[in-house]
mmCIF file with all atom_site columns, C-alpha atoms in Angstrom:
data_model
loop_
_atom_site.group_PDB
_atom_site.id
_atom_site.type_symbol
_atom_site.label_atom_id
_atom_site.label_alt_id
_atom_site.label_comp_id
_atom_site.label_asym_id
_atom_site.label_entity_id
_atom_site.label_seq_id
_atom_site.pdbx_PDB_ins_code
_atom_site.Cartn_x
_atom_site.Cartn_y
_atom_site.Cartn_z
_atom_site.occupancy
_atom_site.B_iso_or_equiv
_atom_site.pdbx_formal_charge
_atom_site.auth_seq_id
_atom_site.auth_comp_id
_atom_site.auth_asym_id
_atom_site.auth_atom_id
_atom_site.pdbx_PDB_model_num
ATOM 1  C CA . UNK A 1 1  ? 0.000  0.000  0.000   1.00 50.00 ? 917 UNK A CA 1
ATOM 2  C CA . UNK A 1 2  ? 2.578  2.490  0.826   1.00 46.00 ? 918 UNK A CA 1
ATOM 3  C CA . UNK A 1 3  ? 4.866  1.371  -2.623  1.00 55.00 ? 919 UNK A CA 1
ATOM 4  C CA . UNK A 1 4  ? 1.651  2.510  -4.391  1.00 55.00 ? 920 UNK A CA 1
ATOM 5  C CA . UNK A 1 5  ? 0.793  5.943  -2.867  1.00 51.00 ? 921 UNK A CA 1
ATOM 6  C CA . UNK A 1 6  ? 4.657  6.814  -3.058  1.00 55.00 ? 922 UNK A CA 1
ATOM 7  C CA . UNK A 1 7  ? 4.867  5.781  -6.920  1.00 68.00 ? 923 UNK A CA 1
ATOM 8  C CA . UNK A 1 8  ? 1.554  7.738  -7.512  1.00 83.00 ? 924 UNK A CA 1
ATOM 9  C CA . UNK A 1 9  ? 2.797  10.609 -5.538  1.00 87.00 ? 925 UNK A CA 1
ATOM 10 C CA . UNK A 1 10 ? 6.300  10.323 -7.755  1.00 90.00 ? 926 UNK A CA 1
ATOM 11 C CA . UNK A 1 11 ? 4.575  9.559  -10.937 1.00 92.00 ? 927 UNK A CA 1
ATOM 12 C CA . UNK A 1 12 ? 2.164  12.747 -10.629 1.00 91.00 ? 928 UNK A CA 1
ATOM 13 C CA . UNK A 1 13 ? 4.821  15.507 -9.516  1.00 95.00 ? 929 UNK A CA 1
ATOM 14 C CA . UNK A 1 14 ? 6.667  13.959 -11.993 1.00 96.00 ? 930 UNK A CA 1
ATOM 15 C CA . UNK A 1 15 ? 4.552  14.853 -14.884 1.00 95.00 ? 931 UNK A CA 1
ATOM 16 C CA . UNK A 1 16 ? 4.040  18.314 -13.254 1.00 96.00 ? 932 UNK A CA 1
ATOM 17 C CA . UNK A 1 17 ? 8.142  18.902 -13.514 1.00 98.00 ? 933 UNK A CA 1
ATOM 18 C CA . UNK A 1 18 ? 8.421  17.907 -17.276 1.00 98.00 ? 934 UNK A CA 1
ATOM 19 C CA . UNK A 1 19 ? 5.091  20.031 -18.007 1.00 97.00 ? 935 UNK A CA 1
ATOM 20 C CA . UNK A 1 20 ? 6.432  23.232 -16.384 1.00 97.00 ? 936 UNK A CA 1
ATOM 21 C CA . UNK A 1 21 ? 10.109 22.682 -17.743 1.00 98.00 ? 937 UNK A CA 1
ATOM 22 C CA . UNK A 1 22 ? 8.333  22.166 -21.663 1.00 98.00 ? 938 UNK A CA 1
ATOM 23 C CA . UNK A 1 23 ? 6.327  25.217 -20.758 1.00 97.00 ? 939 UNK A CA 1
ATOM 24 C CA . UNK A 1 24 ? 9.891  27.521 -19.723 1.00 98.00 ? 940 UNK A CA 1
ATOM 25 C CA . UNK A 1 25 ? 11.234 26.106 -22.993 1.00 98.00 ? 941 UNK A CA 1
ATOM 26 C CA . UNK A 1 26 ? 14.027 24.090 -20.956 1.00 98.00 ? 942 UNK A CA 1
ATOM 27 C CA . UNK A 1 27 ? 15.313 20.652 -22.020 1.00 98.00 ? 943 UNK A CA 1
ATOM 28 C CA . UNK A 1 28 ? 15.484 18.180 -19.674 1.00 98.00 ? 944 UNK A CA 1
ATOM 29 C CA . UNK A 1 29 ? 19.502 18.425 -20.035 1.00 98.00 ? 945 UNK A CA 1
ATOM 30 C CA . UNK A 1 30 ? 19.233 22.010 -19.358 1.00 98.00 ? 946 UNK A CA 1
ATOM 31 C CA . UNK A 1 31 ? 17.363 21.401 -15.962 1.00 98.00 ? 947 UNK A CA 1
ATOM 32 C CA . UNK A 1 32 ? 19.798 18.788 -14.808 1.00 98.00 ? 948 UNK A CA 1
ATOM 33 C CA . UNK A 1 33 ? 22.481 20.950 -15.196 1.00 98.00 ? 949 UNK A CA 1
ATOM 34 C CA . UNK A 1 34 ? 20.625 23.671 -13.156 1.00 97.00 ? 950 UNK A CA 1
ATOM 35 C CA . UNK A 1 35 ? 19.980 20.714 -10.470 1.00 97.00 ? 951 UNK A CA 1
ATOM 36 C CA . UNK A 1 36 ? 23.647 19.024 -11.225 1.00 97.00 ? 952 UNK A CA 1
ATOM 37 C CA . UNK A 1 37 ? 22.374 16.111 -12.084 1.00 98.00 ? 953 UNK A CA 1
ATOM 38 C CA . UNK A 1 38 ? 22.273 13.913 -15.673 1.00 98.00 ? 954 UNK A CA 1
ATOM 39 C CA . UNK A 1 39 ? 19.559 14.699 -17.950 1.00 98.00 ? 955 UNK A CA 1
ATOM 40 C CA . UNK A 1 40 ? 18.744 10.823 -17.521 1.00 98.00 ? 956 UNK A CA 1
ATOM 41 C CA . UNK A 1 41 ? 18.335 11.343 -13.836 1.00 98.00 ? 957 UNK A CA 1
ATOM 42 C CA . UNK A 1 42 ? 15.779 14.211 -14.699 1.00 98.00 ? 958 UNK A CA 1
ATOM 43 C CA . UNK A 1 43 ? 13.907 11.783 -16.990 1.00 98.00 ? 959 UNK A CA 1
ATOM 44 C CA . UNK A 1 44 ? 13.847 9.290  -13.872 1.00 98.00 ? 960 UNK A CA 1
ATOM 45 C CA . UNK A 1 45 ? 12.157 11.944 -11.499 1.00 97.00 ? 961 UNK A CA 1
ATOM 46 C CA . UNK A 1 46 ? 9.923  12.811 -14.699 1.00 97.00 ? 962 UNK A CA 1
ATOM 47 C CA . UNK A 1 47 ? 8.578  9.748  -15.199 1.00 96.00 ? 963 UNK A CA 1
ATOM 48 C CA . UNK A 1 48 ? 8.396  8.553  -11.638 1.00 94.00 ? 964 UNK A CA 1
ATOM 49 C CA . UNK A 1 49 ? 10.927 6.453  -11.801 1.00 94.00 ? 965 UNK A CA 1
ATOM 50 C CA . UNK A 1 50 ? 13.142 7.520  -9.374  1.00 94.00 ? 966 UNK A CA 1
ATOM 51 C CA . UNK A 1 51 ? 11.442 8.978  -6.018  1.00 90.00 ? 967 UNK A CA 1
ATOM 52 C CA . UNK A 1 52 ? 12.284 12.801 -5.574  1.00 93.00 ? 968 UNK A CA 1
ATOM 53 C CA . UNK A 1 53 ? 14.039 13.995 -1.851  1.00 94.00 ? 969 UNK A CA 1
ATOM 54 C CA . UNK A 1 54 ? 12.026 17.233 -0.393  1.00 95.00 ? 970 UNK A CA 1
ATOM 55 C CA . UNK A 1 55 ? 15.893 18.359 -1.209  1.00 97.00 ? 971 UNK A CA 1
ATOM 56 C CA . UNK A 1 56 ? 15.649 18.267 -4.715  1.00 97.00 ? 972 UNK A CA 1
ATOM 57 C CA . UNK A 1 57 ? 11.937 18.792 -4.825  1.00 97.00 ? 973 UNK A CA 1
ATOM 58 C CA . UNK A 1 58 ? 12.620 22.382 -3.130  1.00 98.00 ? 974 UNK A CA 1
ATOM 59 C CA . UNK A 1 59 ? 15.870 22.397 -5.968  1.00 98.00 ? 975 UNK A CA 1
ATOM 60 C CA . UNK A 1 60 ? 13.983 21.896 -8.599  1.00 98.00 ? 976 UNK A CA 1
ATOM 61 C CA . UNK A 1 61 ? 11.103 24.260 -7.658  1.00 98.00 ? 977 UNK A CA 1
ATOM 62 C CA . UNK A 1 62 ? 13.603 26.939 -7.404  1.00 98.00 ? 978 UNK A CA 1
ATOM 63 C CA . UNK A 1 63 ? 14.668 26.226 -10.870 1.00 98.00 ? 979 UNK A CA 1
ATOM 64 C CA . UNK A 1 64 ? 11.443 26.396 -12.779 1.00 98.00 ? 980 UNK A CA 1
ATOM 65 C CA . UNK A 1 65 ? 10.725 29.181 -10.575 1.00 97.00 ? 981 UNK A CA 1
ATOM 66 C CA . UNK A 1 66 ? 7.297  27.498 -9.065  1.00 96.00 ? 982 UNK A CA 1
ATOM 67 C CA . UNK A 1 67 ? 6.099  26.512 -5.705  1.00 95.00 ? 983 UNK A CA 1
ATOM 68 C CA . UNK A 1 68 ? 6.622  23.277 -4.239  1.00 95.00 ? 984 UNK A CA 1
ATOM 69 C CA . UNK A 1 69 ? 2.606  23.393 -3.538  1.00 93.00 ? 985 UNK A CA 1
ATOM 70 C CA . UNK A 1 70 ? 1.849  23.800 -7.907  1.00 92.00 ? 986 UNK A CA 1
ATOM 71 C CA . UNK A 1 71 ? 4.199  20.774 -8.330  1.00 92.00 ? 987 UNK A CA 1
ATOM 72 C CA . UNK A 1 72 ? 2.115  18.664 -5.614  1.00 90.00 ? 988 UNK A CA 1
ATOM 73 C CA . UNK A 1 73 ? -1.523 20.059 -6.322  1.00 81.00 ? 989 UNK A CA 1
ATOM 74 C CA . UNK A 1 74 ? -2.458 17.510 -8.527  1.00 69.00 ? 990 UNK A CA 1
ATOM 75 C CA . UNK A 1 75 ? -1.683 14.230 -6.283  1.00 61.00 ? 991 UNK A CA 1
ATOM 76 C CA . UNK A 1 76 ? -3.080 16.352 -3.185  1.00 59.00 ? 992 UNK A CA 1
ATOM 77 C CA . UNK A 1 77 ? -6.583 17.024 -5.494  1.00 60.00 ? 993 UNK A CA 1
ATOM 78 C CA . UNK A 1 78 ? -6.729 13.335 -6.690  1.00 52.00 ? 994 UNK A CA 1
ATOM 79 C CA . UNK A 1 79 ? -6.477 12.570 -2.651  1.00 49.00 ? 995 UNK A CA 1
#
């Protein structure tokens, strides 16, 4: 039970990263640089993959310049 909610909780801010990155115009190698970390680890935290640290979840919010709360909304409305 808790596998599921944390892969559903990775998978959805997951897609939330990639759609605000697309929408700044920044590649996915771009961000990892920004984050300093590979473009193929970006694509893991993208596609829920690999499980993000509140770390790099407050990095990467910083870097598309976007609350941690707009990344999350859409697990915590599907909740």
């Amino acid at each position: 039970m808790v596998s599921k909610i944390k892969n559903n909780v990775s998978v959805s801010v997951g897609k939330n990263i990639k759609k605000v990155r697309k929408s700044l115009g920044l590649s996915g190698n771009e961000l990892g640089k920004i984050l300093g970390v590979s473009q193929q680890q970006v694509s893991r935290y993208e596609s829920g993959t690999s499980a993000i640290t509140i770390d790099t979840l407050i990095r990467i919010s910083n870097a598309l310049n976007i609350s941690v709360n707009k990344l999350i909304t859409d697990y915590l409305n599907y909740e």
